[in-house]
Short mmCIF file of C-alpha atoms in Angstrom, two decimals:
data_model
loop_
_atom_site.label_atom_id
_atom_site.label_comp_id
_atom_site.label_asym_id
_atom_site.label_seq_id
_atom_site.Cartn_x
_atom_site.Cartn_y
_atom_site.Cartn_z
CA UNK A 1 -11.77 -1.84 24.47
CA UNK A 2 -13.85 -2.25 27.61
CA UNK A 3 -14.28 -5.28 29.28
CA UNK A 4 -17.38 -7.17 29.81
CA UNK A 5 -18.68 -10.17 31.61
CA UNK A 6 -20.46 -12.73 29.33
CA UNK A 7 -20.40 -15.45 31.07
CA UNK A 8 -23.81 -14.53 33.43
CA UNK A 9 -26.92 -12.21 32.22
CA UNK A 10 -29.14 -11.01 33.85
CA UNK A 11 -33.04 -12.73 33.38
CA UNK A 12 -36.74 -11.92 34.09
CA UNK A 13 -39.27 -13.96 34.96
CA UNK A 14 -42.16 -14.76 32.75
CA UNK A 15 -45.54 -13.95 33.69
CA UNK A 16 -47.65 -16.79 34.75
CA UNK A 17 -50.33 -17.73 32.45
CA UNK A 18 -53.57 -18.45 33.52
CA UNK A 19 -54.28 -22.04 34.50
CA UNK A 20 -50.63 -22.77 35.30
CA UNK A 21 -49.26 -23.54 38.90
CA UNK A 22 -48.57 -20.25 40.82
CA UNK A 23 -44.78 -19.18 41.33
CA UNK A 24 -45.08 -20.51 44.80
CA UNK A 25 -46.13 -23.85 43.64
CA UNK A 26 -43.80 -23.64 40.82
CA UNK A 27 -39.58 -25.14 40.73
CA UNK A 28 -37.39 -22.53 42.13
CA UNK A 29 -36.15 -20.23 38.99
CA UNK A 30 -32.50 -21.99 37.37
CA UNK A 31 -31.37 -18.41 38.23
CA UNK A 32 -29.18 -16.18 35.87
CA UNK A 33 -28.68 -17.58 32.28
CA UNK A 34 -25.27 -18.89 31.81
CA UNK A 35 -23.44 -17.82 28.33
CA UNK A 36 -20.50 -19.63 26.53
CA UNK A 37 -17.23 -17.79 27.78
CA UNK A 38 -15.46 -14.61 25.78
CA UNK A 39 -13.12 -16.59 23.54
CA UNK A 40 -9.47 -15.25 24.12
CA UNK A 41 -7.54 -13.49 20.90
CA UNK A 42 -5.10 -15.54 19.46
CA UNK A 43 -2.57 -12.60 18.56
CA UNK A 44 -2.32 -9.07 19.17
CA UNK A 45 -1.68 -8.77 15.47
CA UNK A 46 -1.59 -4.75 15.13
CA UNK A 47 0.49 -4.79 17.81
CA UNK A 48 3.06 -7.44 16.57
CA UNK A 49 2.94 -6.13 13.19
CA UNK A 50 2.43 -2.59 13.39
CA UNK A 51 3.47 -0.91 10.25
CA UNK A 52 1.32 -3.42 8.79
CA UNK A 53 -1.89 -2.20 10.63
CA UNK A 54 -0.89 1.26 9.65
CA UNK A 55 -0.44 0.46 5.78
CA UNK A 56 -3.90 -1.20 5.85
CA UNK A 57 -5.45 1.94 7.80
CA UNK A 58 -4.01 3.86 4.76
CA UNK A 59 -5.45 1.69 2.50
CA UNK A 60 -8.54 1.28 3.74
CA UNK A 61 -9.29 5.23 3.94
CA UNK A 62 -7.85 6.22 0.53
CA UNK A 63 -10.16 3.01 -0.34
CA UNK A 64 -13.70 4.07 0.91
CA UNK A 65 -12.86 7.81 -0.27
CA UNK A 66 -15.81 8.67 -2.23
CA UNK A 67 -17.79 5.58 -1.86
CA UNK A 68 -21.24 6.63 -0.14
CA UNK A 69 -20.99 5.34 3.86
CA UNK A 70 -24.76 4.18 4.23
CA UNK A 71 -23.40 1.63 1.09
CA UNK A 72 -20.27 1.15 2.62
CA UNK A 73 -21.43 -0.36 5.74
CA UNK A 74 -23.95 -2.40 3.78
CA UNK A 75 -21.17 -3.64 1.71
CA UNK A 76 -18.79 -4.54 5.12
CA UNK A 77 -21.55 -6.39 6.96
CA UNK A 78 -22.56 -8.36 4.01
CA UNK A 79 -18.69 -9.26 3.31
CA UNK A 80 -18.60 -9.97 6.73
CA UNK A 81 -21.19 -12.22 6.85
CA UNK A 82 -19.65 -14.38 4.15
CA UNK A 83 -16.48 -14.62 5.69
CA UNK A 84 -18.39 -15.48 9.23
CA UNK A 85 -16.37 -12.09 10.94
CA UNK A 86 -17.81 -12.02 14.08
CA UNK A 87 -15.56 -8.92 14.90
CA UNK A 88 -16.31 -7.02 11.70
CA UNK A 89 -19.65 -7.89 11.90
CA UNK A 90 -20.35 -6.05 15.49
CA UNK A 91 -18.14 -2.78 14.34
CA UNK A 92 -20.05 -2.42 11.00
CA UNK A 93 -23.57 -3.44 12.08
CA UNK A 94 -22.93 -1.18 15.22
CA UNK A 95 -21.45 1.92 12.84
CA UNK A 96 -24.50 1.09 10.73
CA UNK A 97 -26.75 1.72 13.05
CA UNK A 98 -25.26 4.95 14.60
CA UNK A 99 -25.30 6.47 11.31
CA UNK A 100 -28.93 5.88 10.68
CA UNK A 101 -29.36 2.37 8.93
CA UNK A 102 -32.62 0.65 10.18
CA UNK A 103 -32.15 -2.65 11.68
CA UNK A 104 -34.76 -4.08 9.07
CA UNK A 105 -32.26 -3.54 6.58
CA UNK A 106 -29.62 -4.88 8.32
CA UNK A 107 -31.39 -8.13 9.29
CA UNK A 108 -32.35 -8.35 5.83
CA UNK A 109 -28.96 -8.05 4.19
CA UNK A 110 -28.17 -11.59 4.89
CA UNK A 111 -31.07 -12.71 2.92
CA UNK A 112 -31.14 -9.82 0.40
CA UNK A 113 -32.40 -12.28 -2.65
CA UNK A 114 -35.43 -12.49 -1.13
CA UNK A 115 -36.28 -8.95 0.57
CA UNK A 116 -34.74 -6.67 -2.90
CA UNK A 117 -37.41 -4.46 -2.03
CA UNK A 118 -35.20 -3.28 0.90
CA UNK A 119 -32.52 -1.97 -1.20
CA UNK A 120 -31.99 0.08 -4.37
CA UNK A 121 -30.59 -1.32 -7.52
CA UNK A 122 -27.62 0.48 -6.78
CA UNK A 123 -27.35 -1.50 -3.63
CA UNK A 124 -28.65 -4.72 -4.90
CA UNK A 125 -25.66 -4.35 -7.81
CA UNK A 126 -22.89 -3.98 -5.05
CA UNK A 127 -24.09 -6.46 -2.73
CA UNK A 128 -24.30 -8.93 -5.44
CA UNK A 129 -20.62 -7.68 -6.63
CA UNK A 130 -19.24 -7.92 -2.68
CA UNK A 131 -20.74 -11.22 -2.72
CA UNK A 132 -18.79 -12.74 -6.22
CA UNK A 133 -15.89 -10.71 -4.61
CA UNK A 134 -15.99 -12.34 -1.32
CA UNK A 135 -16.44 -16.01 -2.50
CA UNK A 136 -14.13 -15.64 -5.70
CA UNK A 137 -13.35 -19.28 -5.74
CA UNK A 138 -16.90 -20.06 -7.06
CA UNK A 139 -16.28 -19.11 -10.63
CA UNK A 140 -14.57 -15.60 -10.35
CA UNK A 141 -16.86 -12.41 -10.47
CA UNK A 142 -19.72 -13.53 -13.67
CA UNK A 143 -19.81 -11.09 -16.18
CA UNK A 144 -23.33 -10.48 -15.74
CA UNK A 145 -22.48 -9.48 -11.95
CA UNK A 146 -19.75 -7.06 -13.02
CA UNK A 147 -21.85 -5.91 -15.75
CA UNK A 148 -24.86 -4.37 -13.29
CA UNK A 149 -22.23 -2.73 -11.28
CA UNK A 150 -20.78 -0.90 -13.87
CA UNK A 151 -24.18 -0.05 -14.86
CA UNK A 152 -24.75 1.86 -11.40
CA UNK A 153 -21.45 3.11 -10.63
CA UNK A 154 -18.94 5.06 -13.03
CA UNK A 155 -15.73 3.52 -13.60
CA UNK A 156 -13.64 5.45 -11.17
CA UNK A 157 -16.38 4.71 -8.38
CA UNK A 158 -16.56 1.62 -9.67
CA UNK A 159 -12.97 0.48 -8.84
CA UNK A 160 -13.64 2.55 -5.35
CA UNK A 161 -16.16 0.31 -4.67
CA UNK A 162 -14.20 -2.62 -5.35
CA UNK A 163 -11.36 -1.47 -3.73
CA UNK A 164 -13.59 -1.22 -0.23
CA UNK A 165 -15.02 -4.83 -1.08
CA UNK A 166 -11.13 -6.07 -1.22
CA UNK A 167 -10.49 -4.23 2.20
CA UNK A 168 -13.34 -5.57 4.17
CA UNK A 169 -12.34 -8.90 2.82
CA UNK A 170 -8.58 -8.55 4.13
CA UNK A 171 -9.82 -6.89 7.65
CA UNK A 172 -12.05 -10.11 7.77
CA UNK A 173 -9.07 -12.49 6.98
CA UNK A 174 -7.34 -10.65 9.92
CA UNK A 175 -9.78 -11.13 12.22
CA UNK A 176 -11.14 -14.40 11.57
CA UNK A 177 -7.51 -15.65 11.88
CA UNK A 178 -6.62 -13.70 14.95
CA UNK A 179 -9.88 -14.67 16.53
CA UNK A 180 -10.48 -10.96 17.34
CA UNK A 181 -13.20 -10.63 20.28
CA UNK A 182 -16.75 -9.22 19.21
CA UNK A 183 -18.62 -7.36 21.42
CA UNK A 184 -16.23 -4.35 23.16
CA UNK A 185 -16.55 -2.12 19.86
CA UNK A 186 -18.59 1.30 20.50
CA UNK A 187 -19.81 3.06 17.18
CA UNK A 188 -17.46 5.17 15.21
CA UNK A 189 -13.83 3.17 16.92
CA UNK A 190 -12.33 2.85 13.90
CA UNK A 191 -11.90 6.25 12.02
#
């Protein structure tokens, strides 16, 4: 990881519009916009727990093997989202985009329902299926849910699929509890 100073950013100053007071005339500028600080990590835990880390790498790549990546990463961020992962949501949305996923579709995964036309029904069945996944505790995964998954994936890619959707879900529970920092992750980190 790099590090990186969020606590100033650099600003511009708007053009003046006609009819207002000139920038002489004007306040002085507040100067550079001031950020909330970079929240600390609360454990190291792939260090502390090493063989841990490694079994979940292990997992997590005999997981995603065969699952298309353009879903994949779909499927991650959208987990992610759920689970508010700020860390898994810059790696994924960052791999996402350095693979070739437009940034309209990734804006538009969190509101899917409404923008279907976005995604095929391939992708619509295993966001829905991430998202009955994810939030389990609602009523398990509906029938009807399950149903228009296995309708767009065979069974062996099925339980691929789910397998990934269980992974991001764990990563996420890592993360979220670790309070892993967002922002330092550069595209393609994690393979």
């Amino acid at each position: 990881m790099t590090t990186q100073d969020t606590t100033t950013q650099p600003t511009t100053t708007p053009a003046t519009p006609a009819g207002s007071p000139s920038p002489a005339s004007a306040p002085p500028a507040a100067g550079p916009a001031r950020y909330a600080p970079e929240h600390p990590p609360r454990l190291p835990w792939a260090e502390l727990a090493p063989d841990v880390y490694k079994a979940m790498v292990r997992l997590d790549a005999a997981a995603r093997r065969g699952v298309d990546p353009t879903l994949l990463e779909l499927v991650k961020i959208r987990a992610s989202q759920l689970n508010h992962c700020a860390f898994c949501l810059d790696m994924h949305t960052k791999d996402a985009l350095a693979a070739g996923e437009s940034v309209e579709r990734i804006v538009q995964l969190g509101a899917w329902q409404e923008s279907r036309h976005f995604y095929t029904e391939k992708e619509i069945a295993a966001i829905e299926l991430t998202e009955a996944v994810t939030v389990i505790t609602d009523g398990f995964v509906p029938d009807e849910v399950y149903e228009r998954a296995a309708r767009q994936f065979e069974d062996a890619d099925l339980v691929q699929l789910i397998a990934s959707i269980t992974m991001i879900n764990a990563w996420n529970r890592f993360a979220v509890t670790c309070r892993m920092v967002p922002g330092h992750y550069r595209p393609g980190g994690h393979k």
